[in-house]
Coordinates of C-alpha atoms and ligand atoms in Angstrom, one line a residue:
M901 CA 5.2 -17.2 -21.7
I902 CA 4.6 -13.6 -20.8
R903 CA 5.9 -12.1 -17.5
A904 CA 4.9 -8.8 -15.9
V905 CA 8.2 -7.1 -15.3
L906 CA 8.7 -4.1 -13.0
T907 CA 10.3 -1.3 -15.1
G908 CA 9.6 1.9 -13.0
T909 CA 8.5 3.1 -9.6
G910 CA 7.3 6.5 -8.4
S911 CA 5.7 8.1 -5.4
A912 CA 4.2 11.4 -4.1
L913 CA 3.4 12.9 -0.7
P914 CA 1.4 15.9 0.3
V915 CA 3.5 19.0 1.0
R916 CA 2.4 19.2 4.7
R917 CA 4.4 17.0 7.0
V918 CA 3.0 16.6 10.5
S919 CA 5.0 15.4 13.5
N920 CA 3.6 13.5 16.5
A921 CA 4.3 16.6 18.7
E922 CA 2.2 18.8 16.4
L923 CA -0.6 16.3 16.5
A924 CA -0.4 16.2 20.3
Q925 CA -1.4 19.9 20.3
E926 CA -4.8 19.0 18.8
V927 CA -5.4 15.5 20.1
D928 CA -4.9 13.9 23.6
T929 CA -1.9 11.9 22.7
S930 CA 1.9 12.1 23.0
D931 CA 5.0 11.5 20.8
E932 CA 6.1 8.8 23.3
W933 CA 2.8 6.8 23.1
I934 CA 2.7 6.9 19.3
V935 CA 6.4 6.0 18.8
E936 CA 6.3 3.2 21.4
R937 CA 3.0 1.6 20.2
T938 CA 3.4 2.1 16.4
G939 CA 6.9 3.4 15.4
I940 CA 5.2 6.3 13.6
R941 CA 7.0 9.7 13.9
F942 CA 5.5 11.7 10.9
R943 CA 2.7 11.6 8.4
H944 CA 1.8 13.8 5.4
I945 CA -1.6 15.4 5.3
A946 CA -3.2 16.6 2.1
G947 CA -4.0 20.3 1.7
P948 CA -7.1 21.7 0.0
D949 CA -5.5 21.4 -3.5
E950 CA -4.2 17.9 -3.0
T951 CA -6.5 14.9 -3.7
T952 CA -6.1 11.2 -4.2
A953 CA -6.0 11.8 -8.0
T954 CA -3.4 14.6 -7.9
L955 CA -1.1 12.4 -5.7
A956 CA -1.7 9.4 -7.9
R957 CA -0.9 11.5 -11.0
D958 CA 2.4 12.7 -9.5
A959 CA 3.4 9.2 -8.5
A960 CA 2.4 7.8 -11.9
S961 CA 4.4 10.5 -13.8
A962 CA 7.5 9.6 -11.8
A963 CA 7.0 5.9 -12.4
I964 CA 6.5 6.4 -16.2
A965 CA 9.7 8.6 -16.3
A966 CA 11.6 5.9 -14.3
A967 CA 10.5 3.3 -16.9
G968 CA 11.8 5.5 -19.7
L969 CA 8.3 5.7 -21.2
S970 CA 5.8 8.4 -22.1
A971 CA 2.3 8.5 -20.8
Q972 CA 0.8 7.5 -24.2
D973 CA 2.7 4.1 -23.9
I974 CA 0.4 3.1 -21.0
D975 CA -2.6 0.9 -22.0
L976 CA -3.9 -0.1 -18.6
I977 CA -4.3 1.8 -15.3
V978 CA -5.4 -0.1 -12.2
L979 CA -5.7 2.2 -9.2
A980 CA -6.2 0.9 -5.7
T981 CA -7.9 3.3 -3.3
A982 CA -10.5 3.5 -0.5
T983 CA -10.6 7.3 -0.7
P984 CA -11.6 8.1 -4.3
D985 CA -12.0 11.7 -5.4
Q986 CA -15.6 10.9 -6.3
T987 CA -17.9 8.0 -5.6
F988 CA -17.8 7.6 -9.4
P989 CA -16.2 7.8 -11.9
A990 CA -13.2 5.8 -11.0
T991 CA -10.2 7.8 -9.9
A992 CA -8.1 5.9 -12.4
T993 CA -10.0 7.6 -15.2
K994 CA -9.3 11.0 -13.7
V995 CA -5.6 10.1 -13.5
Q996 CA -5.8 9.0 -17.1
A997 CA -7.1 12.4 -18.2
M998 CA -4.6 14.2 -16.1
L999 CA -1.7 12.2 -17.7
G1000 CA -3.1 13.0 -21.2
I1001 CA -3.6 9.4 -22.2
D1002 CA -6.2 9.3 -25.0
D1003 CA -7.3 5.7 -24.8
C1004 CA -6.6 2.9 -22.3
V1005 CA -8.4 0.6 -19.9
A1006 CA -8.7 2.4 -16.4
F1007 CA -10.5 1.3 -13.3
D1008 CA -10.2 1.3 -9.5
V1009 CA -9.8 -1.6 -7.1
A1010 CA -11.2 -1.5 -3.6
A1011 CA -9.5 -3.7 -1.1
V1012 CA -8.4 -1.0 1.4
C1013 CA -4.9 -1.5 2.7
S1014 CA -4.3 -4.6 0.6
G1015 CA -5.7 -2.8 -2.5
F1016 CA -2.2 -2.5 -4.1
L1017 CA -1.7 -6.3 -3.8
Y1018 CA -5.1 -6.9 -5.4
A1019 CA -4.2 -4.4 -8.2
V1020 CA -0.9 -6.1 -8.8
Q1021 CA -2.6 -9.4 -9.3
V1022 CA -5.2 -8.0 -11.6
A1023 CA -2.6 -6.2 -13.7
D1024 CA -0.3 -9.2 -13.8
S1025 CA -3.2 -11.4 -15.0
M1026 CA -4.2 -8.9 -17.7
L1027 CA -0.6 -8.4 -18.9
R1028 CA 0.0 -12.2 -19.1
T1029 CA -3.0 -12.5 -21.6
G1030 CA -0.9 -10.4 -24.0
V1031 CA -3.9 -8.0 -24.6
H1032 CA -2.2 -5.3 -22.5
R1033 CA 1.4 -4.4 -22.7
R1034 CA 2.2 -1.6 -20.3
A1035 CA 0.3 -1.1 -17.0
L1036 CA 0.4 1.6 -14.4
V1037 CA -0.5 0.1 -11.0
I1038 CA -1.2 2.8 -8.4
G1039 CA -2.0 2.9 -4.7
A1040 CA -3.2 6.3 -3.7
E1041 CA -5.1 7.6 -0.6
T1042 CA -6.2 10.6 1.4
F1043 CA -7.2 8.9 4.6
S1044 CA -7.0 12.2 6.5
R1045 CA -10.4 13.0 4.9
I1046 CA -12.1 9.9 6.5
L1047 CA -10.5 10.1 9.9
D1048 CA -12.4 11.1 13.0
W1049 CA -10.0 13.6 14.4
Q1050 CA -11.6 13.3 17.8
D1051 CA -10.7 9.6 18.0
R1052 CA -7.1 9.4 19.2
T1053 CA -7.1 5.6 18.8
T1054 CA -7.2 5.9 15.0
C1055 CA -6.4 9.5 13.9
V1056 CA -2.7 9.2 14.9
L1057 CA -2.1 6.1 12.8
F1058 CA -2.8 7.2 9.2
G1059 CA -1.4 9.5 6.5
D1060 CA -1.8 10.5 2.9
G1061 CA 0.3 9.6 -0.2
A1062 CA 0.6 7.7 -3.4
G1063 CA 2.9 5.2 -5.0
A1064 CA 2.9 3.8 -8.5
I1065 CA 4.7 1.1 -10.5
V1066 CA 5.0 0.4 -14.2
L1067 CA 4.6 -3.3 -15.2
E1068 CA 5.5 -4.3 -18.7
G1069 CA 4.5 -7.6 -20.3
Q1070 CA 7.6 -9.2 -21.7
E1071 CA 8.3 -12.6 -23.3
S1072 CA 10.3 -15.0 -21.0
E1073 CA 13.6 -14.6 -23.0
E1074 CA 13.4 -10.8 -22.7
A1075 CA 12.3 -10.9 -19.1
D1076 CA 15.3 -13.1 -18.3
G1077 CA 14.0 -14.3 -14.9
R1078 CA 12.6 -10.9 -13.8
G1079 CA 9.0 -10.1 -13.2
I1080 CA 6.1 -11.1 -10.9
L1081 CA 6.8 -14.7 -9.9
A1082 CA 3.8 -15.3 -7.7
T1083 CA 0.7 -13.6 -6.2
R1084 CA -1.7 -14.8 -3.5
L1085 CA -4.8 -13.0 -2.2
H1086 CA -7.4 -13.8 0.5
A1087 CA -10.5 -12.2 1.9
D1088 CA -12.7 -13.0 4.9
G1089 CA -15.7 -10.7 5.0
R1090 CA -16.8 -11.9 8.5
H1091 CA -14.4 -9.3 10.0
N1092 CA -16.2 -6.2 8.6
D1093 CA -16.8 -4.7 12.1
L1094 CA -13.1 -4.7 13.1
L1095 CA -12.0 -2.2 10.5
Y1096 CA -14.6 -0.2 8.5
V1097 CA -16.0 3.2 7.5
D1098 CA -19.4 4.0 9.1
G1099 CA -20.9 5.5 5.9
G1100 CA -21.3 5.0 2.2
P1101 CA -23.4 5.9 -0.8
S1102 CA -25.9 3.1 -0.5
T1103 CA -26.3 3.1 3.3
T1104 CA -26.0 6.6 4.9
G1105 CA -25.5 8.6 1.8
T1106 CA -22.4 10.1 3.5
V1107 CA -18.7 9.3 3.2
G1108 CA -18.4 8.2 6.9
K1109 CA -15.4 7.9 9.2
L1110 CA -12.9 5.1 9.8
R1111 CA -13.6 2.9 12.8
M1112 CA -11.2 0.2 14.1
K1113 CA -10.7 -2.3 16.9
G1114 CA -6.9 -2.0 16.8
R1115 CA -6.0 -4.7 19.1
E1116 CA -8.0 -7.4 17.2
V1117 CA -6.7 -6.2 13.9
F1118 CA -3.2 -6.5 15.2
R1119 CA -3.7 -10.1 16.2
H1120 CA -5.1 -11.1 12.8
A1121 CA -2.5 -9.2 10.9
V1122 CA 0.5 -11.0 12.1
V1123 CA -1.0 -14.5 11.6
N1124 CA -2.4 -13.7 8.1
L1125 CA 0.6 -11.9 6.8
A1126 CA 3.1 -14.5 7.8
A1127 CA 0.9 -17.2 6.3
V1128 CA 0.3 -15.5 3.0
M1129 CA 4.0 -14.6 2.5
A1130 CA 4.9 -18.3 3.1
E1131 CA 2.2 -19.3 0.6
S1132 CA 3.4 -16.9 -2.1
L1133 CA 7.0 -18.2 -1.7
V1134 CA 5.9 -21.8 -2.1
I1135 CA 4.0 -20.8 -5.3
A1136 CA 7.2 -19.0 -6.6
G1137 CA 9.3 -22.1 -5.7
L1138 CA 11.4 -20.2 -3.2
S1139 CA 12.1 -20.2 0.5
S1140 CA 12.6 -17.4 3.0
E1141 CA 16.4 -17.6 2.5
D1142 CA 16.0 -16.6 -1.1
V1143 CA 14.3 -13.3 -0.1
D1144 CA 16.4 -10.1 -0.5
W1145 CA 13.8 -7.7 0.7
V1146 CA 10.3 -7.7 2.2
V1147 CA 8.3 -4.5 1.4
P1148 CA 5.4 -4.8 3.7
H1149 CA 2.3 -2.7 4.3
Q1150 CA 3.4 0.0 6.7
A1151 CA 0.7 0.0 9.5
N1152 CA 2.7 -0.5 12.6
A1153 CA 6.4 -1.3 13.3
R1154 CA 5.5 -3.9 15.8
I1155 CA 3.4 -5.8 13.1
L1156 CA 6.4 -5.6 10.8
D1157 CA 8.8 -7.0 13.4
A1158 CA 6.5 -9.8 14.5
T1159 CA 5.7 -10.9 10.9
A1160 CA 9.3 -11.0 9.9
R1161 CA 10.2 -13.0 13.0
K1162 CA 7.5 -15.5 12.3
L1163 CA 9.1 -16.2 8.9
G1164 CA 12.6 -16.2 10.3
L1165 CA 13.6 -13.1 8.3
P1166 CA 16.1 -10.7 9.8
P1167 CA 14.8 -7.2 10.4
E1168 CA 17.6 -5.8 8.1
K1169 CA 15.7 -7.3 5.1
V1170 CA 12.5 -5.4 5.9
V1171 CA 11.9 -2.0 4.3
V1172 CA 10.4 0.3 7.0
T1173 CA 8.9 3.7 6.1
V1174 CA 6.1 3.7 8.7
D1175 CA 8.1 6.1 10.8
Q1176 CA 8.0 8.7 8.0
H1177 CA 4.6 8.1 6.3
A1178 CA 2.4 6.4 8.9
N1179 CA -0.3 4.0 7.4
T1180 CA -1.1 5.3 3.9
S1181 CA -3.4 2.2 3.2
A1182 CA -3.2 1.2 -0.5
A1183 CA -0.3 3.6 -1.1
S1184 CA 2.0 2.2 1.6
V1185 CA 3.6 -0.7 -0.3
P1186 CA 4.4 1.2 -3.5
L1187 CA 5.6 4.2 -1.5
A1188 CA 7.9 2.0 0.5
L1189 CA 9.1 0.1 -2.7
D1190 CA 9.8 3.4 -4.5
T1191 CA 11.7 4.6 -1.4
A1192 CA 13.9 1.5 -1.4
M1193 CA 14.5 1.5 -5.1
R1194 CA 15.5 5.1 -5.2
D1195 CA 17.9 4.9 -2.2
G1196 CA 19.6 1.9 -3.8
R1197 CA 18.6 -0.8 -1.3
V1198 CA 16.5 -2.8 -3.8
R1199 CA 18.6 -3.5 -6.9
A1200 CA 18.1 -5.3 -10.2
G1201 CA 17.9 -9.0 -9.7
D1202 CA 16.7 -8.9 -6.1
I1203 CA 13.9 -11.1 -4.9
V1204 CA 11.3 -8.9 -3.2
V1205 CA 8.2 -9.9 -1.3
L1206 CA 5.3 -7.4 -1.1
E1207 CA 2.6 -8.0 1.5
A1208 CA -0.4 -6.2 3.0
M1209 CA -3.6 -6.7 5.0
G1210 CA -6.6 -4.4 5.3
G1211 CA -10.3 -3.9 6.0
G1212 CA -12.6 -6.8 5.0
F1213 CA -10.4 -8.4 6.0
T1214 CA -8.4 -8.7 2.8
W1215 CA -4.8 -9.7 2.6
G1216 CA -2.2 -10.8 0.1
A1217 CA 1.4 -11.1 -1.0
A1218 CA 3.4 -11.0 -4.2
V1219 CA 6.9 -12.3 -5.0
L1220 CA 8.9 -10.6 -7.8
R1221 CA 12.4 -10.5 -9.2
V1222 CA 13.2 -6.8 -9.8
Ligands
LIG432 C1 -3.9 0.8 17.5 C2 -2.8 0.2 18.4 C3 -1.5 1.0 18.1 C4 -3.1 0.4 19.8 O1 -2.1 -0.2 20.6 P1 -2.6 -1.1 21.9 O2 -1.3 -1.5 22.6 O3 -3.4 -2.2 21.4 O4 -3.3 -0.1 22.8 P2 -4.9 -0.2 23.3 O5 -5.8 0.1 22.2 O6 -5.0 -1.4 24.1 O7 -4.9 1.1 24.2 C5 -4.0 1.2 25.3 C6 -4.2 2.5 26.1 O8 -3.8 3.6 25.2 C7 -4.8 4.6 25.1 N1 -4.6 5.2 23.8 C8 -5.2 4.8 22.6 N2 -4.8 5.6 21.6 C9 -4.0 6.6 22.2 C10 -3.2 7.7 21.7 N3 -3.2 8.0 20.4 N4 -2.5 8.4 22.6 C11 -2.4 8.0 23.9 N5 -3.1 7.0 24.4 C12 -3.8 6.3 23.6 C13 -6.1 3.8 25.2 O9 -7.1 4.7 25.5 C14 -5.7 2.8 26.3 O10 -5.8 3.4 27.5 P3 -6.5 2.7 28.8 O11 -5.6 1.5 29.0 O12 -6.4 3.7 29.8 O13 -7.9 2.3 28.3 C15 -2.5 -1.3 18.0 O14 -3.6 -2.0 18.5 C16 -2.4 -1.5 16.6 O15 -1.4 -1.0 16.0 N6 -3.3 -2.3 16.0 C17 -3.3 -2.6 14.6 C18 -3.8 -1.4 13.8 C19 -3.5 -1.5 12.4 O16 -2.4 -1.6 12.0 N7 -4.5 -1.2 11.6 C20 -4.4 -1.1 10.2 C21 -4.3 -2.4 9.5 S1 -4.5 -2.2 7.9

């Protein structure tokens, strides 16, 4: 049996870091309001030369180096984004060219904030067929480009960034208990109007801006995330006591606290980066995972649960042994 084993992580952030206080000079808001309601203190905002693809390339290069590979070793790129460089071709192919990979399979996945979880399940399935050996799974976004900067209820919540992981297909003996143990995804398209972008190629012919009914999204998020994490643990044959770390989608510190509480997980086991990065949509889980791998919190052998929820709604979780 083949397992998809995590062998490297990387991340990248735009150079410009913006505090709540700086934002409050442009928008009718305050550091106190943002920190109290969301836990967010900073976000990074892409400059003119930074795009989803450049951030993805930098995160991917770091992940490939961490895995001890060279770019040519990669034979599959699955990139999750809701803010592609172009409507087409897929940003994954742009990243492929930037990395100098001559031939591989490369495509984008669109599931907004849970896009990285969708991408992980797709890559895991493709690696387990044995057809592909080494996959780059990337979450990369420049949400600053689709925010309505006049709308204080949304523009303070998001940031730009990218995270990437390398997954390698290994036979069970080589994997030695490591790898993706379970994935579980859901979608419920009836909730389109709670979190969406009011434009698109086939409707308005424009890119559009993000719109959200924050309070309703909040309510659904806690219920759905706790449920899908529990489901993924059952599939993996584990219980919440077995979990060393939860690496959640970083939307709001209150959602993280409430979800962990629902599962009976202590807050010390939850990786929190929302204070530094705000909500970077599909990038948030791999960004947080890379942060926790590099600062030594997540170690070899740990059981880690990834989870996310986003527009659609879509939501999902994955359990892996690092
Ligand atoms: C967005 C969110 C932080 C708002 O918090 P809330 O406690 O629900 O706040 P409300 O929307 O009810 O607004 C409360 C008040 O704050 C005001 N407000 C909204 N944004 C503000 C801001 N940036 N600064 C200051 N005041 C603000 C509102 O106008 C409202 O004022 P009013 O009572 O005078 O009408 C919260 O609903 C949330 O985090 N939702 C989930 C969003 C999310 O994570 N989405 C992504 C999922 S992928």
